[in-house]
Coordinates of N, CA, C and O and ligand atoms in Angstrom, one line a residue:
M1 N 0.9 -1.1 0.1 CA 0.0 0.1 -0.1 C 0.8 1.2 0.2 O 1.7 1.5 0.7
I2 N 0.6 2.0 -1.0 CA 1.6 3.3 -1.1 C 0.6 4.4 -0.5 O -0.3 4.9 -0.8
R3 N 1.5 5.1 0.3 CA 0.9 6.4 0.9 C 1.3 7.5 -0.2 O 2.2 7.8 -0.7
I4 N 0.3 8.5 -0.4 CA 0.6 9.7 -1.6 C 0.0 11.1 -0.5 O -0.9 10.9 -0.3
E5 N 0.9 11.7 -0.6 CA 0.8 13.0 0.1 C 1.4 14.1 -0.6 O 2.3 14.3 -1.6
A6 N 0.7 15.5 -0.1 CA 1.3 16.5 -0.7 C 1.9 17.5 0.3 O 1.1 17.8 1.3
V7 N 3.1 18.0 0.2 CA 3.6 19.1 1.2 C 4.3 20.3 0.3 O 4.6 20.2 -0.8
R8 N 4.2 21.5 1.2 CA 4.9 22.6 0.8 C 6.3 22.7 0.9 O 6.9 22.3 2.1
G9 N 7.3 22.9 0.0 CA 8.7 22.9 0.4 C 9.5 22.8 -0.7 O 9.2 23.0 -1.8
D10 N 10.9 23.0 -0.4 CA 12.2 22.9 -1.4 C 12.5 21.4 -1.6 O 12.8 20.7 -0.7
I11 N 12.3 20.8 -3.0 CA 12.4 19.2 -3.1 C 13.6 19.0 -2.8 O 14.2 17.9 -2.3
T12 N 15.0 20.3 -2.9 CA 16.2 19.7 -2.5 C 16.5 19.1 -1.2 O 17.4 18.7 -0.8
R13 N 15.4 19.7 -0.4 CA 15.6 19.5 1.1 C 15.1 18.2 1.5 O 15.1 17.8 2.7
E14 N 14.7 17.5 0.6 CA 13.7 16.3 1.1 C 14.4 15.2 1.5 O 15.6 14.8 0.8
R15 N 14.0 14.5 2.6 CA 15.2 13.3 3.0 C 14.3 12.1 2.5 O 13.4 11.2 3.2
V16 N 14.2 11.7 1.4 CA 13.7 10.7 0.3 C 14.7 9.9 -0.3 O 16.0 10.2 -0.3
D17 N 14.4 8.6 -0.6 CA 15.1 7.7 -1.3 C 15.6 8.5 -2.5 O 16.6 8.1 -3.4
A18 N 14.4 8.7 -3.6 CA 14.8 9.5 -4.8 C 14.1 10.5 -4.9 O 12.9 10.7 -4.6
I19 N 14.7 11.4 -5.6 CA 14.0 12.8 -5.9 C 13.9 12.9 -7.4 O 14.8 12.7 -8.4
V20 N 12.6 13.3 -8.0 CA 12.7 13.2 -9.2 C 12.7 14.7 -9.6 O 12.4 15.8 -9.2
N21 N 13.4 14.9 -10.8 CA 13.9 16.1 -11.5 C 13.1 16.7 -12.6 O 12.9 15.8 -13.6
A22 N 12.4 17.7 -12.9 CA 11.6 18.0 -14.2 C 12.8 18.6 -14.8 O 12.9 19.8 -15.1
A23 N 13.4 17.7 -15.9 CA 14.5 18.2 -16.5 C 14.1 18.6 -17.8 O 12.9 18.7 -18.3
N24 N 14.9 18.6 -18.8 CA 14.5 18.6 -20.5 C 15.4 17.8 -20.9 O 16.2 17.2 -20.7
N25 N 15.3 17.9 -22.6 CA 15.6 16.7 -23.4 C 17.0 16.5 -23.3 O 17.9 15.4 -23.1
S26 N 18.0 17.6 -23.3 CA 19.5 17.7 -22.9 C 20.0 17.1 -21.9 O 21.0 16.6 -21.9
L27 N 19.3 16.9 -21.0 CA 19.8 16.5 -19.4 C 21.0 17.2 -19.0 O 21.7 17.0 -18.0
L28 N 21.3 18.6 -19.2 CA 22.4 19.0 -18.9 C 22.1 20.2 -18.0 O 22.6 21.0 -17.9
G29 N 21.0 20.3 -17.5 CA 20.6 21.5 -16.7 C 19.7 22.5 -17.0 O 19.4 22.6 -18.3
G30 N 19.3 23.4 -16.0 CA 18.4 24.5 -16.6 C 18.1 25.2 -15.4 O 18.7 25.3 -14.8
G31 N 16.9 25.9 -15.5 CA 16.4 26.8 -14.3 C 15.4 25.9 -13.5 O 15.5 24.6 -13.6
G32 N 14.5 26.4 -12.8 CA 13.5 26.0 -11.8 C 14.1 24.9 -11.1 O 15.3 24.9 -10.5
V33 N 13.2 24.0 -11.0 CA 13.9 22.8 -10.1 C 14.9 22.1 -10.5 O 15.8 21.5 -9.7
D34 N 15.0 22.1 -11.7 CA 16.2 21.4 -12.2 C 17.6 22.1 -11.7 O 18.7 21.6 -11.4
G35 N 17.6 23.5 -12.0 CA 18.7 24.4 -11.4 C 19.1 24.0 -10.2 O 20.2 23.7 -9.9
A36 N 18.0 23.8 -9.2 CA 18.0 23.8 -7.9 C 19.0 22.7 -7.5 O 19.6 22.5 -6.5
I37 N 18.5 21.4 -8.1 CA 18.8 20.2 -7.9 C 20.2 20.0 -8.2 O 20.9 19.6 -7.4
H38 N 20.8 20.6 -9.4 CA 22.1 20.2 -9.7 C 22.8 21.5 -8.8 O 24.2 21.0 -8.3
R39 N 22.4 22.7 -8.4 CA 23.1 23.6 -7.6 C 23.3 22.6 -6.1 O 24.3 22.8 -5.4
A40 N 22.2 22.2 -5.8 CA 22.2 21.9 -4.3 C 23.0 20.4 -4.3 O 23.6 20.0 -3.4
G41 N 23.0 19.5 -5.2 CA 23.4 18.1 -5.5 C 25.1 18.1 -5.8 O 25.7 17.4 -5.6
G42 N 25.6 19.3 -6.5 CA 26.9 19.4 -7.0 C 27.1 18.8 -8.3 O 26.2 18.0 -9.0
P43 N 28.5 18.7 -8.6 CA 28.8 18.5 -10.4 C 28.7 16.9 -10.3 O 28.6 16.5 -11.7
R44 N 28.7 16.2 -9.4 CA 28.4 14.9 -10.0 C 27.3 14.4 -10.5 O 27.1 13.5 -11.4
I45 N 26.1 15.1 -10.4 CA 25.1 14.8 -11.1 C 25.1 15.1 -12.4 O 25.0 14.5 -13.4
L46 N 25.8 16.3 -12.9 CA 25.9 16.8 -14.1 C 27.0 15.9 -15.1 O 26.8 15.4 -16.2
E47 N 27.9 15.4 -14.1 CA 29.1 14.2 -14.9 C 28.3 13.2 -15.2 O 28.5 12.7 -16.3
E48 N 27.3 12.8 -14.6 CA 26.4 11.3 -15.0 C 25.5 11.6 -16.1 O 25.4 10.8 -16.7
C49 N 25.0 12.8 -16.1 CA 24.2 13.2 -17.2 C 24.7 13.2 -18.5 O 24.5 12.8 -19.4
R50 N 26.4 13.9 -18.2 CA 27.1 13.9 -19.6 C 27.3 12.5 -20.0 O 27.3 12.2 -21.3
L51 N 27.8 11.7 -19.2 CA 28.0 10.1 -19.3 C 26.8 9.6 -20.1 O 26.9 8.8 -21.2
L52 N 25.5 9.8 -19.5 CA 24.4 9.3 -20.2 C 24.1 9.7 -21.5 O 23.6 8.8 -22.4
R53 N 24.5 11.2 -21.8 CA 24.4 11.5 -23.3 C 25.4 11.0 -24.1 O 25.1 10.8 -25.2
S54 N 26.5 10.5 -23.7 CA 27.3 10.1 -24.7 C 27.3 8.6 -24.5 O 28.1 8.0 -25.6
T55 N 26.5 7.9 -24.0 CA 26.0 6.4 -24.1 C 24.8 6.2 -24.8 O 24.4 6.1 -25.6
R56 N 23.8 6.0 -23.5 CA 22.3 5.8 -23.5 C 21.8 6.8 -24.6 O 20.8 6.1 -25.2
Y57 N 21.9 8.2 -24.4 CA 20.9 9.2 -24.8 C 21.8 9.9 -25.7 O 21.7 11.3 -25.2
P58 N 22.3 9.6 -26.8 CA 23.2 10.5 -27.8 C 22.3 12.1 -28.1 O 22.8 12.7 -28.4
D59 N 20.9 11.4 -28.2 CA 19.8 12.7 -28.8 C 19.3 13.2 -27.6 O 18.2 13.9 -28.0
G60 N 19.6 12.9 -26.7 CA 18.9 13.3 -25.1 C 17.8 12.4 -24.7 O 17.5 11.5 -25.5
L61 N 17.3 12.8 -23.6 CA 16.2 11.9 -22.9 C 14.8 12.2 -23.7 O 14.5 13.3 -23.5
P62 N 14.2 11.4 -24.4 CA 12.9 11.7 -25.1 C 12.1 12.0 -23.7 O 11.9 11.6 -22.9
T63 N 11.2 12.9 -24.3 CA 10.1 13.5 -23.3 C 9.0 12.2 -22.9 O 8.8 11.3 -23.8
G64 N 8.6 12.5 -21.6 CA 8.0 11.1 -21.2 C 8.9 10.0 -20.5 O 8.3 9.1 -20.0
E65 N 10.2 10.0 -20.8 CA 10.8 8.7 -20.2 C 11.5 9.3 -18.8 O 11.5 10.9 -18.6
A66 N 12.2 8.4 -18.2 CA 13.1 8.8 -16.9 C 14.2 7.9 -17.1 O 14.4 7.1 -17.5
V67 N 15.4 8.5 -16.2 CA 16.6 7.9 -15.8 C 17.3 8.5 -14.7 O 17.0 9.5 -14.4
A68 N 17.9 7.7 -14.2 CA 18.4 7.9 -12.8 C 19.8 8.2 -12.9 O 20.7 7.6 -13.6
T69 N 20.3 9.3 -11.8 CA 21.8 9.1 -11.5 C 22.0 9.1 -10.1 O 20.9 9.2 -9.1
T70 N 23.2 9.3 -9.5 CA 23.4 9.7 -8.1 C 22.7 11.0 -7.9 O 22.4 11.7 -8.7
A71 N 22.5 11.2 -6.5 CA 22.1 12.6 -6.1 C 23.4 13.1 -5.4 O 22.7 14.5 -4.8
G72 N 24.4 13.0 -5.7 CA 25.5 13.7 -5.4 C 25.3 14.2 -3.8 O 25.3 13.4 -3.0
R73 N 25.5 15.3 -3.7 CA 25.4 15.6 -1.9 C 24.0 16.0 -1.6 O 23.9 16.3 -0.3
L74 N 23.1 15.7 -2.1 CA 21.7 15.7 -1.7 C 21.4 14.5 -0.9 O 22.1 13.6 -0.7
Q75 N 20.3 14.6 0.1 CA 20.3 13.6 1.0 C 19.7 12.5 0.4 O 19.6 11.2 1.0
A76 N 19.2 12.6 -1.0 CA 18.7 11.4 -1.4 C 19.7 10.5 -2.0 O 20.8 10.7 -1.9
R77 N 19.2 9.3 -2.3 CA 20.3 8.4 -3.1 C 20.2 8.3 -4.4 O 21.4 8.3 -5.0
W78 N 19.1 9.0 -5.4 CA 19.2 9.0 -6.6 C 18.3 10.3 -7.0 O 17.6 10.6 -6.2
V79 N 18.8 10.7 -8.0 CA 17.8 11.5 -8.9 C 17.3 11.1 -10.1 O 18.3 10.4 -10.8
I80 N 15.8 11.0 -10.3 CA 15.6 10.7 -11.3 C 15.1 11.8 -12.2 O 14.2 12.6 -12.0
H81 N 15.7 11.7 -13.3 CA 15.6 12.8 -14.3 C 14.3 12.5 -15.2 O 14.3 11.3 -15.8
T82 N 13.2 13.2 -15.3 CA 12.3 12.9 -16.3 C 12.1 14.3 -17.1 O 12.7 15.3 -16.9
V83 N 11.3 14.1 -18.4 CA 11.2 15.3 -19.3 C 9.8 15.2 -19.5 O 9.3 14.4 -19.8
G84 N 9.0 16.3 -18.8 CA 7.5 16.7 -19.2 C 7.6 17.2 -20.4 O 8.2 17.9 -20.9
P85 N 6.3 17.5 -20.9 CA 5.9 18.1 -22.0 C 5.7 19.4 -21.7 O 5.5 20.0 -21.0
V86 N 6.1 20.3 -22.9 CA 5.6 21.7 -23.1 C 4.1 21.7 -23.3 O 3.8 21.0 -24.0
Y87 N 3.6 22.6 -22.3 CA 2.2 23.0 -22.7 C 1.7 23.6 -23.8 O 2.4 24.5 -24.1
T88 N 0.7 23.0 -24.6 CA 0.0 23.8 -25.9 C -1.3 23.7 -25.9 O -1.9 22.6 -25.5
R89 N -2.2 24.5 -26.1 CA -3.5 24.5 -26.2 C -3.8 23.8 -27.5 O -4.9 23.1 -27.9
D90 N -2.7 23.6 -28.4 CA -3.2 23.0 -29.9 C -2.9 21.6 -30.1 O -3.0 20.8 -31.0
A91 N -2.6 20.8 -28.8 CA -2.6 19.6 -28.9 C -2.6 18.9 -27.5 O -2.3 19.6 -26.5
D92 N -2.9 17.7 -27.3 CA -3.3 17.2 -26.1 C -2.0 16.3 -25.7 O -1.9 15.3 -26.3
R93 N -1.3 16.8 -25.0 CA 0.0 16.0 -24.6 C -0.1 15.7 -23.2 O 1.0 15.2 -22.4
S94 N -1.2 15.5 -22.6 CA -1.3 15.0 -21.2 C -0.8 13.3 -21.2 O -0.2 13.1 -20.0
G95 N -0.8 12.8 -22.2 CA -0.1 11.2 -22.0 C 1.1 11.3 -22.0 O 1.7 10.5 -21.1
L96 N 1.7 12.3 -22.5 CA 3.3 12.7 -22.1 C 3.7 13.0 -20.6 O 4.6 12.5 -20.2
L97 N 2.8 14.0 -20.2 CA 2.9 14.1 -19.0 C 2.6 13.1 -17.9 O 3.5 12.8 -16.8
A98 N 1.5 12.4 -18.1 CA 1.2 10.9 -17.5 C 2.5 10.2 -17.6 O 3.0 9.5 -16.5
S99 N 3.0 9.8 -18.6 CA 4.1 9.0 -19.0 C 5.4 9.3 -18.0 O 6.1 8.8 -17.3
A100 N 5.6 10.7 -17.9 CA 6.8 11.1 -16.8 C 6.8 10.7 -15.3 O 7.6 10.3 -14.8
Y101 N 5.3 10.8 -15.0 CA 5.3 10.3 -13.6 C 5.3 8.6 -13.7 O 5.9 8.1 -12.7
R102 N 4.7 8.1 -14.5 CA 4.8 6.5 -14.5 C 6.1 6.0 -14.9 O 6.4 5.2 -13.9
R103 N 7.0 6.4 -15.6 CA 8.2 6.1 -15.8 C 9.1 6.2 -14.6 O 9.8 5.5 -14.4
S104 N 8.7 7.5 -14.0 CA 9.4 7.7 -12.7 C 9.1 6.9 -11.7 O 10.1 6.4 -11.1
I105 N 8.1 6.4 -11.5 CA 7.8 5.6 -10.1 C 8.1 4.1 -10.7 O 9.0 3.5 -9.9
R106 N 8.0 3.7 -11.9 CA 8.5 2.4 -12.2 C 10.1 2.5 -12.1 O 10.6 1.6 -11.1
L107 N 10.9 3.4 -12.1 CA 12.2 3.2 -12.3 C 12.7 3.2 -10.5 O 13.6 2.7 -9.9
A108 N 11.8 4.2 -9.8 CA 12.0 4.1 -8.3 C 11.9 3.0 -7.8 O 12.7 2.3 -6.9
A109 N 10.8 2.3 -8.3 CA 10.5 0.8 -7.8 C 11.6 -0.2 -8.3 O 12.2 -1.0 -7.3
E110 N 12.1 -0.1 -9.6 CA 13.2 -0.9 -10.1 C 14.4 -0.7 -9.0 O 15.1 -1.8 -8.8
L111 N 14.7 0.3 -8.9 CA 15.8 1.0 -8.0 C 15.6 0.1 -6.7 O 16.8 0.4 -5.8
G112 N 14.6 0.1 -6.2 CA 14.4 -0.3 -4.8 C 14.1 0.8 -3.8 O 14.2 0.7 -2.5
A113 N 13.6 1.9 -4.4 CA 13.4 3.2 -3.3 C 12.2 2.6 -2.6 O 11.2 2.0 -3.0
R114 N 12.0 3.3 -1.4 CA 11.2 3.2 -0.3 C 10.2 4.5 -0.6 O 9.0 4.5 -0.1
S115 N 11.3 5.5 -0.8 CA 10.2 6.9 -1.0 C 10.6 7.6 -2.1 O 11.8 7.4 -2.3
V116 N 9.8 8.7 -2.7 CA 10.1 9.3 -3.7 C 9.3 10.7 -3.6 O 8.3 10.7 -3.3
A117 N 10.3 11.8 -4.0 CA 9.5 12.8 -4.2 C 9.2 13.6 -5.5 O 10.3 13.6 -6.2
F118 N 8.4 14.3 -5.6 CA 7.8 14.9 -7.1 C 8.0 16.0 -7.1 O 7.1 16.7 -6.2
P119 N 8.4 17.0 -7.9 CA 7.6 18.2 -8.3 C 6.8 18.5 -8.9 O 6.2 17.2 -9.5
A120 N 5.9 19.4 -9.4 CA 4.8 19.8 -10.2 C 5.5 19.6 -11.7 O 5.7 20.9 -12.1
I121 N 5.7 18.6 -12.2 CA 6.2 18.3 -13.5 C 5.4 19.1 -14.6 O 4.5 19.1 -14.7
S122 N 6.3 19.8 -15.6 CA 5.5 20.9 -16.5 C 5.0 21.8 -15.9 O 4.6 22.8 -17.1
A123 N 4.5 22.1 -14.7 CA 3.7 23.0 -14.2 C 4.6 24.7 -14.1 O 3.8 25.6 -13.6
G124 N 5.8 24.6 -14.6 CA 6.7 25.8 -14.3 C 6.8 26.5 -15.6 O 5.9 27.0 -16.3
V125 N 8.1 26.5 -16.2 CA 8.7 26.9 -17.3 C 8.0 26.5 -18.4 O 7.6 27.3 -19.5
Y126 N 7.5 25.4 -18.3 CA 6.8 24.4 -19.6 C 5.3 24.8 -19.5 O 4.7 24.3 -20.5
G127 N 4.6 25.6 -18.7 CA 3.4 26.5 -18.9 C 1.9 25.5 -18.5 O 1.2 26.1 -18.9
W128 N 2.4 24.3 -18.1 CA 0.9 23.3 -17.8 C 0.1 24.0 -16.8 O 0.8 24.4 -15.5
P129 N -1.2 24.3 -17.0 CA -2.0 24.6 -16.2 C -1.9 24.1 -14.6 O -2.1 22.9 -14.8
M130 N -1.8 24.5 -13.5 CA -1.3 23.6 -12.3 C -2.6 22.8 -12.0 O -2.2 21.8 -11.5
D131 N -3.6 23.4 -12.1 CA -4.9 22.4 -11.5 C -4.8 21.1 -12.4 O -5.1 19.8 -11.9
D132 N -4.8 21.1 -13.5 CA -4.5 20.0 -14.6 C -3.4 19.5 -14.5 O -3.6 18.2 -14.4
A133 N -2.3 19.8 -14.2 CA -1.2 19.1 -13.8 C -1.1 18.5 -12.7 O -0.6 17.0 -12.7
A134 N -1.7 18.8 -11.6 CA -1.9 18.2 -10.5 C -2.9 16.8 -10.7 O -2.8 15.8 -10.1
R135 N -3.9 17.3 -11.5 CA -4.9 16.0 -11.5 C -4.4 15.0 -12.5 O -4.3 14.0 -12.1
I136 N -3.6 15.4 -13.4 CA -2.8 14.3 -14.2 C -2.0 13.5 -13.1 O -1.7 12.2 -13.1
A137 N -1.1 14.0 -12.4 CA 0.0 13.8 -11.3 C -0.7 12.8 -10.5 O -0.2 11.5 -10.5
V138 N -1.8 13.1 -9.9 CA -2.2 12.2 -8.7 C -2.9 11.0 -9.3 O -3.0 9.9 -9.0
T139 N -3.7 11.1 -10.5 CA -4.3 10.2 -11.2 C -3.4 9.0 -11.7 O -3.4 7.9 -11.3
T140 N -2.3 9.5 -12.1 CA -1.3 8.7 -12.7 C -0.6 7.9 -11.6 O -0.6 6.7 -11.6
V141 N -0.2 8.7 -10.5 CA 0.3 7.8 -9.5 C -0.5 6.9 -8.7 O 0.0 5.9 -8.8
R142 N -1.7 7.1 -8.9 CA -2.9 6.3 -8.0 C -2.9 4.8 -9.0 O -2.8 3.9 -8.4
E143 N -2.9 5.4 -10.2 CA -3.2 4.2 -11.1 C -2.0 3.2 -11.1 O -2.2 1.9 -10.9
V144 N -0.6 3.6 -11.0 CA 0.6 2.9 -10.8 C 0.6 2.1 -9.8 O 0.7 0.9 -9.5
A145 N 0.4 3.0 -8.7 CA 0.2 2.2 -7.3 C -0.7 1.0 -7.4 O -0.3 -0.1 -6.5
E146 N -2.1 1.1 -7.8 CA -2.9 0.1 -7.7 C -2.6 -1.1 -8.7 O -3.0 -2.3 -8.4
K147 N -2.1 -0.6 -10.2 CA -2.0 -1.7 -11.0 C -0.7 -2.3 -11.5 O -0.5 -3.3 -11.9
E148 N 0.3 -1.8 -10.7 CA 1.6 -2.5 -11.4 C 2.4 -2.8 -9.9 O 2.2 -2.2 -8.8
P149 N 3.6 -3.7 -10.1 CA 4.2 -4.1 -8.8 C 5.2 -2.8 -8.6 O 5.9 -2.3 -9.4
V150 N 5.0 -2.3 -7.1 CA 6.0 -1.3 -7.0 C 7.0 -1.8 -5.8 O 7.6 -0.9 -5.6
G151 N 7.3 -2.9 -5.6 CA 8.5 -3.3 -5.0 C 8.4 -2.7 -3.6 O 7.3 -3.1 -2.8
T152 N 9.3 -2.0 -3.1 CA 9.6 -1.7 -1.8 C 8.9 -0.4 -1.5 O 9.1 0.5 -0.4
L153 N 8.4 0.2 -2.6 CA 8.0 1.8 -2.5 C 6.8 1.9 -1.5 O 5.8 1.2 -2.1
E154 N 7.1 2.8 -0.8 CA 5.6 2.9 0.2 C 5.4 4.3 0.4 O 4.2 4.8 0.9
L155 N 6.1 5.3 -0.4 CA 5.7 6.8 -0.1 C 6.2 7.6 -1.3 O 7.2 7.6 -2.0
V156 N 4.9 8.5 -1.9 CA 5.1 9.1 -3.2 C 4.9 10.4 -2.4 O 3.6 10.5 -2.0
R157 N 5.6 11.4 -2.4 CA 5.2 12.6 -1.7 C 5.5 13.9 -3.1 O 6.5 14.1 -3.7
F158 N 4.4 14.7 -3.2 CA 4.5 16.0 -3.8 C 4.8 16.9 -3.3 O 4.5 17.3 -2.1
V159 N 6.1 17.6 -3.5 CA 6.5 18.8 -2.9 C 6.5 20.1 -3.7 O 7.2 20.3 -4.9
L160 N 5.8 20.7 -3.2 CA 5.3 22.0 -4.0 C 5.9 23.0 -3.5 O 6.1 23.6 -2.2
F161 N 6.3 24.0 -4.5 CA 7.0 25.2 -4.1 C 6.3 26.4 -3.6 O 6.4 27.0 -2.7
G162 N 5.0 26.8 -4.1 CA 4.1 27.9 -3.6 C 2.9 27.3 -3.1 O 2.5 26.0 -3.3
P163 N 1.9 28.2 -2.6 CA 0.7 27.7 -1.9 C -0.4 27.5 -2.9 O -1.0 26.4 -2.6
A164 N -0.5 28.1 -4.0 CA -1.2 27.6 -5.2 C -1.0 26.3 -5.4 O -1.9 25.3 -5.9
A165 N 0.0 25.9 -5.7 CA 0.4 24.7 -6.2 C 0.0 23.7 -5.2 O -0.3 22.3 -5.5
L166 N 0.4 23.9 -4.0 CA 0.1 22.8 -2.9 C -1.6 22.6 -2.7 O -2.0 21.6 -2.7
T167 N -2.1 23.9 -2.9 CA -3.9 24.0 -2.9 C -4.3 22.7 -3.8 O -5.1 21.9 -3.9
A168 N -3.7 23.0 -5.4 CA -4.0 22.1 -6.5 C -4.0 20.8 -6.1 O -4.7 20.0 -6.5
F169 N -2.7 20.3 -5.6 CA -2.5 18.8 -5.3 C -3.4 18.3 -4.3 O -3.6 17.4 -4.1
E170 N -3.6 19.1 -3.3 CA -4.6 18.7 -2.3 C -6.0 18.3 -2.6 O -6.4 17.5 -2.3
E171 N -6.1 19.4 -3.6 CA -7.7 19.0 -4.2 C -7.8 18.0 -4.9 O -8.7 17.1 -5.0
A172 N -6.6 17.5 -5.8 CA -6.6 16.5 -6.6 C -6.4 15.5 -5.6 O -7.2 14.3 -6.2
L173 N -5.7 15.2 -4.5 CA -5.7 14.2 -3.6 C -7.2 14.0 -3.1 O -7.4 12.8 -2.5
A174 N -7.7 15.1 -2.9 CA -9.1 14.8 -2.3 C -10.2 14.4 -3.0 O -11.2 13.7 -2.8
G175 N -10.0 14.6 -4.3 CA -11.0 14.0 -5.5 C -10.9 12.7 -5.6 O -10.4 11.9 -5.3
Ligands
LIG201 N1 11.6 22.5 -5.1 C1 10.2 22.4 -5.4 N2 9.3 22.8 -6.5 C2 10.1 23.8 -7.2 C3 11.6 24.0 -6.8 C4 12.2 23.5 -5.8 N3 13.4 23.6 -5.3 N4 11.9 24.9 -7.9 C5 10.7 25.0 -8.7 N5 9.8 24.6 -8.2 P1 10.3 24.1 -13.6 P2 9.1 22.6 -16.1 C6 8.5 24.3 -8.8 O1 9.9 25.4 -14.4 O2 7.9 23.5 -15.8 C7 14.2 23.8 -16.1 O3 14.7 24.9 -16.9 C8 8.1 25.3 -10.1 O4 7.7 26.6 -9.1 O5 11.1 23.9 -12.7 O6 9.0 21.1 -15.9 C9 14.3 22.5 -17.3 O7 15.6 22.5 -17.4 C10 6.7 24.8 -10.6 O8 5.8 24.6 -9.7 O9 10.1 22.8 -14.3 C11 13.3 22.5 -18.5 O10 14.1 23.4 -19.5 C12 7.6 23.2 -10.9 O11 8.6 23.1 -9.9 C13 12.0 23.3 -17.9 O12 12.6 24.0 -16.5 C14 8.0 23.0 -12.1 O13 8.8 24.0 -12.6 C15 11.2 22.3 -17.3 O14 10.0 22.8 -17.3

């Protein structure tokens, strides 16, 4: 049975086994939560990302997929990098956003993580409306928790930066 919860905070300070990074296809860093994770975790994370680019992902990590690296100096054991879609009204990319959550949870379970923290993927620079992002996040995590083998995973925590994001996730969890 997996517990799913939402808290307000800075994800880089979480004491969980795996922290999910809302990265971009390059895997080579950026702003937002990605910048914060690389700053707090130190250069070893970027070193492993560069290695991944020169081996498994020469063209970058495809949107909706996930890959793990060390967490460097963070308290966590792994950073799981995933790439959410850029929001657009012209197409429905919600399947890709769901995939980013699904693949991250699967990877956390494969790694043997007991706890994993997620930011609100795609809901910053990538422009996804927060309420919808929260609904997709919660629905997907619940679905995976119910239908798939999750190994030792017992806690999924959404760590939200601002009060509006926290409210959106609390409402999605209550729904
Ligand atoms: N802890 C928790 N949440 C945070 C933190 C933090 N330390 N910092 C920001 N957020 P974003 P995206 C929130 O833009 O939309 C990067 O440049 C933020 O308020 O980080 O998936 C990447 O390299 C928002 O609610 O991710 C990509 O190029 C949420 O995290 C691009 O941004 C996600 O915002 C990805 O955009």
